[in-house]
mmCIF file of C-alpha atoms in Angstrom:
data_model
loop_
_atom_site.group_PDB
_atom_site.id
_atom_site.type_symbol
_atom_site.label_atom_id
_atom_site.label_comp_id
_atom_site.label_asym_id
_atom_site.label_seq_id
_atom_site.Cartn_x
_atom_site.Cartn_y
_atom_site.Cartn_z
ATOM 1 C CA MET A 13 95.751 -62.992 -37.577
ATOM 2 C CA ILE A 14 95.950 -59.473 -39.028
ATOM 3 C CA ALA A 15 97.276 -60.776 -42.366
ATOM 4 C CA GLY A 16 94.079 -62.770 -42.860
ATOM 5 C CA LEU A 17 91.988 -59.730 -42.071
ATOM 6 C CA ASP A 18 91.796 -58.583 -45.704
ATOM 7 C CA ALA A 19 89.996 -61.776 -46.730
ATOM 8 C CA VAL A 20 87.064 -61.161 -44.390
ATOM 9 C CA LYS A 21 86.843 -57.346 -44.538
ATOM 10 C CA GLY A 22 83.373 -57.204 -46.053
ATOM 11 C CA SER A 23 81.669 -59.711 -43.779
ATOM 12 C CA MET A 24 80.268 -58.794 -40.366
ATOM 13 C CA SER A 25 82.657 -61.217 -38.650
ATOM 14 C CA GLY A 26 85.505 -59.483 -40.462
ATOM 15 C CA ARG A 27 84.276 -56.117 -39.265
ATOM 16 C CA ILE A 28 84.053 -57.372 -35.697
ATOM 17 C CA LEU A 29 87.592 -58.735 -35.910
ATOM 18 C CA ARG A 30 88.816 -55.362 -37.171
ATOM 19 C CA VAL A 31 87.080 -53.620 -34.270
ATOM 20 C CA ILE A 32 88.797 -55.956 -31.806
ATOM 21 C CA VAL A 33 92.165 -55.115 -33.372
ATOM 22 C CA GLU A 34 91.356 -51.377 -33.229
ATOM 23 C CA VAL A 35 90.473 -51.526 -29.543
ATOM 24 C CA ALA A 36 93.582 -53.552 -28.693
ATOM 25 C CA ARG A 37 95.826 -51.031 -30.446
ATOM 26 C CA ALA A 38 94.177 -47.990 -28.861
ATOM 27 C CA ALA A 39 94.368 -49.415 -25.352
ATOM 28 C CA GLY A 40 97.830 -50.945 -25.683
ATOM 29 C CA ALA A 41 101.325 -49.959 -24.632
ATOM 30 C CA GLU A 42 101.742 -47.355 -27.371
ATOM 31 C CA GLY A 43 98.306 -45.842 -26.843
ATOM 32 C CA MET A 44 96.257 -45.298 -23.731
ATOM 33 C CA VAL A 45 98.618 -47.216 -21.443
ATOM 34 C CA GLU A 46 101.570 -44.985 -22.384
ATOM 35 C CA GLY A 47 99.437 -41.869 -22.000
ATOM 36 C CA GLN A 48 98.244 -42.981 -18.589
ATOM 37 C CA TYR A 49 101.828 -43.680 -17.521
ATOM 38 C CA GLU A 50 102.954 -40.207 -18.605
ATOM 39 C CA GLN A 51 99.956 -38.639 -16.888
ATOM 40 C CA VAL A 52 100.662 -40.341 -13.572
ATOM 41 C CA LEU A 53 104.373 -39.407 -13.381
ATOM 42 C CA PRO A 54 103.828 -35.800 -12.187
ATOM 43 C CA GLN A 55 101.245 -36.998 -9.677
ATOM 44 C CA ARG A 56 103.899 -39.273 -8.165
ATOM 45 C CA GLY A 57 106.271 -36.352 -7.683
ATOM 46 C CA GLN A 58 108.271 -36.827 -10.861
ATOM 47 C CA SER A 59 108.746 -33.752 -13.003
ATOM 48 C CA VAL A 60 107.295 -33.346 -16.459
ATOM 49 C CA SER A 61 109.825 -34.634 -18.963
ATOM 50 C CA ARG A 62 112.112 -31.931 -20.339
ATOM 51 C CA GLU A 63 112.207 -33.890 -23.582
ATOM 52 C CA LEU A 64 108.546 -33.002 -24.052
ATOM 53 C CA GLY A 65 109.213 -29.264 -23.715
ATOM 54 C CA GLY A 66 107.341 -28.361 -20.552
ATOM 55 C CA GLU A 67 103.771 -28.642 -19.351
ATOM 56 C CA GLY A 68 101.958 -27.477 -22.496
ATOM 57 C CA HIS A 69 103.738 -30.012 -24.656
ATOM 58 C CA TRP A 70 103.344 -32.651 -21.949
ATOM 59 C CA VAL A 71 99.580 -32.118 -21.958
ATOM 60 C CA LYS A 72 99.505 -32.394 -25.750
ATOM 61 C CA PHE A 73 101.606 -35.581 -25.621
ATOM 62 C CA VAL A 74 99.395 -37.207 -22.978
ATOM 63 C CA SER A 75 96.278 -36.217 -24.924
ATOM 64 C CA GLU A 76 97.780 -37.590 -28.145
ATOM 65 C CA LYS A 77 98.539 -40.917 -26.480
ATOM 66 C CA LYS A 78 95.568 -41.315 -24.149
ATOM 67 C CA ASP A 79 92.487 -39.367 -25.184
ATOM 68 C CA GLY A 80 93.160 -39.126 -28.919
ATOM 69 C CA PRO A 81 93.541 -42.837 -29.640
ATOM 70 C CA LEU A 82 90.393 -43.720 -27.711
ATOM 71 C CA HIS A 83 88.312 -41.222 -29.663
ATOM 72 C CA ALA A 84 90.028 -42.283 -32.902
ATOM 73 C CA CYS A 85 89.226 -45.888 -32.082
ATOM 74 C CA GLY A 86 85.574 -45.072 -31.457
ATOM 75 C CA ALA A 87 85.281 -43.187 -34.737
ATOM 76 C CA ALA A 88 87.051 -45.910 -36.706
ATOM 77 C CA CYS A 89 85.040 -48.709 -35.066
ATOM 78 C CA GLY A 90 81.744 -46.983 -35.809
ATOM 79 C CA THR A 91 82.753 -46.506 -39.420
ATOM 80 C CA ILE A 92 83.956 -50.105 -39.735
ATOM 81 C CA LEU A 93 80.768 -51.533 -38.243
ATOM 82 C CA GLY A 94 78.718 -49.193 -40.424
ATOM 83 C CA GLY A 95 80.401 -50.579 -43.546
ATOM 84 C CA GLY A 96 82.460 -47.497 -44.348
ATOM 85 C CA ARG A 97 85.125 -47.473 -47.043
ATOM 86 C CA GLU A 98 88.816 -47.476 -46.086
ATOM 87 C CA GLU A 99 89.173 -43.782 -46.906
ATOM 88 C CA GLU A 100 86.201 -42.944 -44.670
ATOM 89 C CA ILE A 101 87.600 -45.068 -41.857
ATOM 90 C CA GLU A 102 90.956 -43.291 -41.999
ATOM 91 C CA ARG A 103 89.458 -39.801 -42.226
ATOM 92 C CA LEU A 104 87.116 -40.392 -39.310
ATOM 93 C CA ARG A 105 89.939 -42.032 -37.336
ATOM 94 C CA ARG A 106 92.003 -38.850 -37.740
ATOM 95 C CA TYR A 107 88.950 -36.749 -36.876
ATOM 96 C CA GLY A 108 88.493 -38.790 -33.693
ATOM 97 C CA LEU A 109 92.168 -38.373 -32.820
ATOM 98 C CA TYR A 110 91.901 -34.594 -33.066
ATOM 99 C CA VAL A 111 88.626 -34.466 -31.114
ATOM 100 C CA GLY A 112 90.114 -36.634 -28.374
ATOM 101 C CA MET A 113 93.190 -34.449 -28.159
ATOM 102 C CA ILE A 114 91.003 -31.339 -27.918
ATOM 103 C CA GLN A 115 89.015 -32.915 -25.090
ATOM 104 C CA GLY A 116 92.178 -33.977 -23.258
ATOM 105 C CA ILE A 117 93.836 -30.577 -23.597
ATOM 106 C CA CYS A 118 90.724 -28.762 -22.374
ATOM 107 C CA GLN A 119 90.375 -31.153 -19.451
ATOM 108 C CA ARG A 120 94.004 -30.841 -18.345
ATOM 109 C CA MET A 121 94.712 -27.164 -19.090
ATOM 110 C CA GLY A 122 91.343 -25.496 -19.100
ATOM 111 C CA ARG A 123 89.679 -23.606 -21.909
ATOM 112 C CA GLU A 124 91.121 -20.189 -21.100
ATOM 113 C CA GLU A 125 94.860 -20.736 -20.994
ATOM 114 C CA GLU A 126 96.524 -19.181 -24.044
ATOM 115 C CA THR A 127 98.663 -22.218 -24.863
ATOM 116 C CA ALA A 128 95.587 -24.446 -24.734
ATOM 117 C CA ILE A 129 93.588 -22.111 -26.964
ATOM 118 C CA GLU A 130 96.315 -22.142 -29.621
ATOM 119 C CA MET A 131 96.643 -25.945 -29.548
ATOM 120 C CA VAL A 132 92.882 -26.463 -29.628
ATOM 121 C CA GLU A 133 92.373 -24.094 -32.574
ATOM 122 C CA GLY A 134 95.045 -25.896 -34.607
ATOM 123 C CA LEU A 135 93.532 -29.292 -33.842
ATOM 124 C CA ARG A 136 90.022 -28.006 -34.552
ATOM 125 C CA GLU A 137 91.076 -26.891 -38.046
ATOM 126 C CA LEU A 138 92.655 -30.289 -38.733
ATOM 127 C CA ALA A 139 89.535 -32.094 -37.493
ATOM 128 C CA LEU A 140 87.181 -30.051 -39.664
ATOM 129 C CA LYS A 141 89.352 -30.719 -42.735
ATOM 130 C CA GLU A 142 88.806 -34.436 -42.244
ATOM 131 C CA VAL A 143 85.003 -34.169 -42.478
ATOM 132 C CA LYS A 144 84.677 -31.377 -45.057
ATOM 133 C CA ASP A 145 83.790 -33.787 -47.875
ATOM 134 C CA PHE A 146 81.049 -35.569 -45.941
ATOM 135 C CA SER A 147 77.510 -34.253 -46.284
ATOM 136 C CA GLY A 148 74.177 -34.319 -44.512
ATOM 137 C CA ALA A 149 72.745 -33.386 -41.145
ATOM 138 C CA GLN A 150 74.930 -35.950 -39.393
ATOM 139 C CA VAL A 151 78.036 -33.961 -40.357
ATOM 140 C CA GLU A 152 76.704 -30.946 -38.499
ATOM 141 C CA ALA A 153 76.308 -33.060 -35.369
ATOM 142 C CA ILE A 154 79.821 -34.465 -35.781
ATOM 143 C CA CYS A 155 81.296 -30.987 -36.315
ATOM 144 C CA GLY A 156 79.632 -29.866 -33.119
ATOM 145 C CA LEU A 157 82.106 -32.025 -31.194
ATOM 146 C CA VAL A 158 84.920 -29.591 -31.980
ATOM 147 C CA ASN A 159 82.966 -26.426 -31.274
ATOM 148 C CA ILE A 160 84.068 -26.116 -27.674
#
């Protein structure tokens, strides 16, 4: 199914098929489902994995698996449906990933905790790099998503 995707990329049905694939990947076992699983473990009395390096890294991991992919998916799907080029799709996908991670970190750790502030600032810089070559008033609105 995915192999035949290149043949229909330009058509609207091809774009819709790509969006379906994007959503399936973001919600699947290596995306949101894994993030949700990791998020629920401490709530069930299991400790945060030592492999992840403690709570700050756990929050970043959960945000990277759960919140990030959903935002990345939304950004990529909008760009696909809007007829964006591959480079634009990938840049906005990464932008969405970083924005989603920022949102997840702020939600789980708060905006004041020092570890959260450091992680958010790093992600914010990465996100803004992804949209620096875009222009217009819409970019200002998009950049506003990382000005938390």
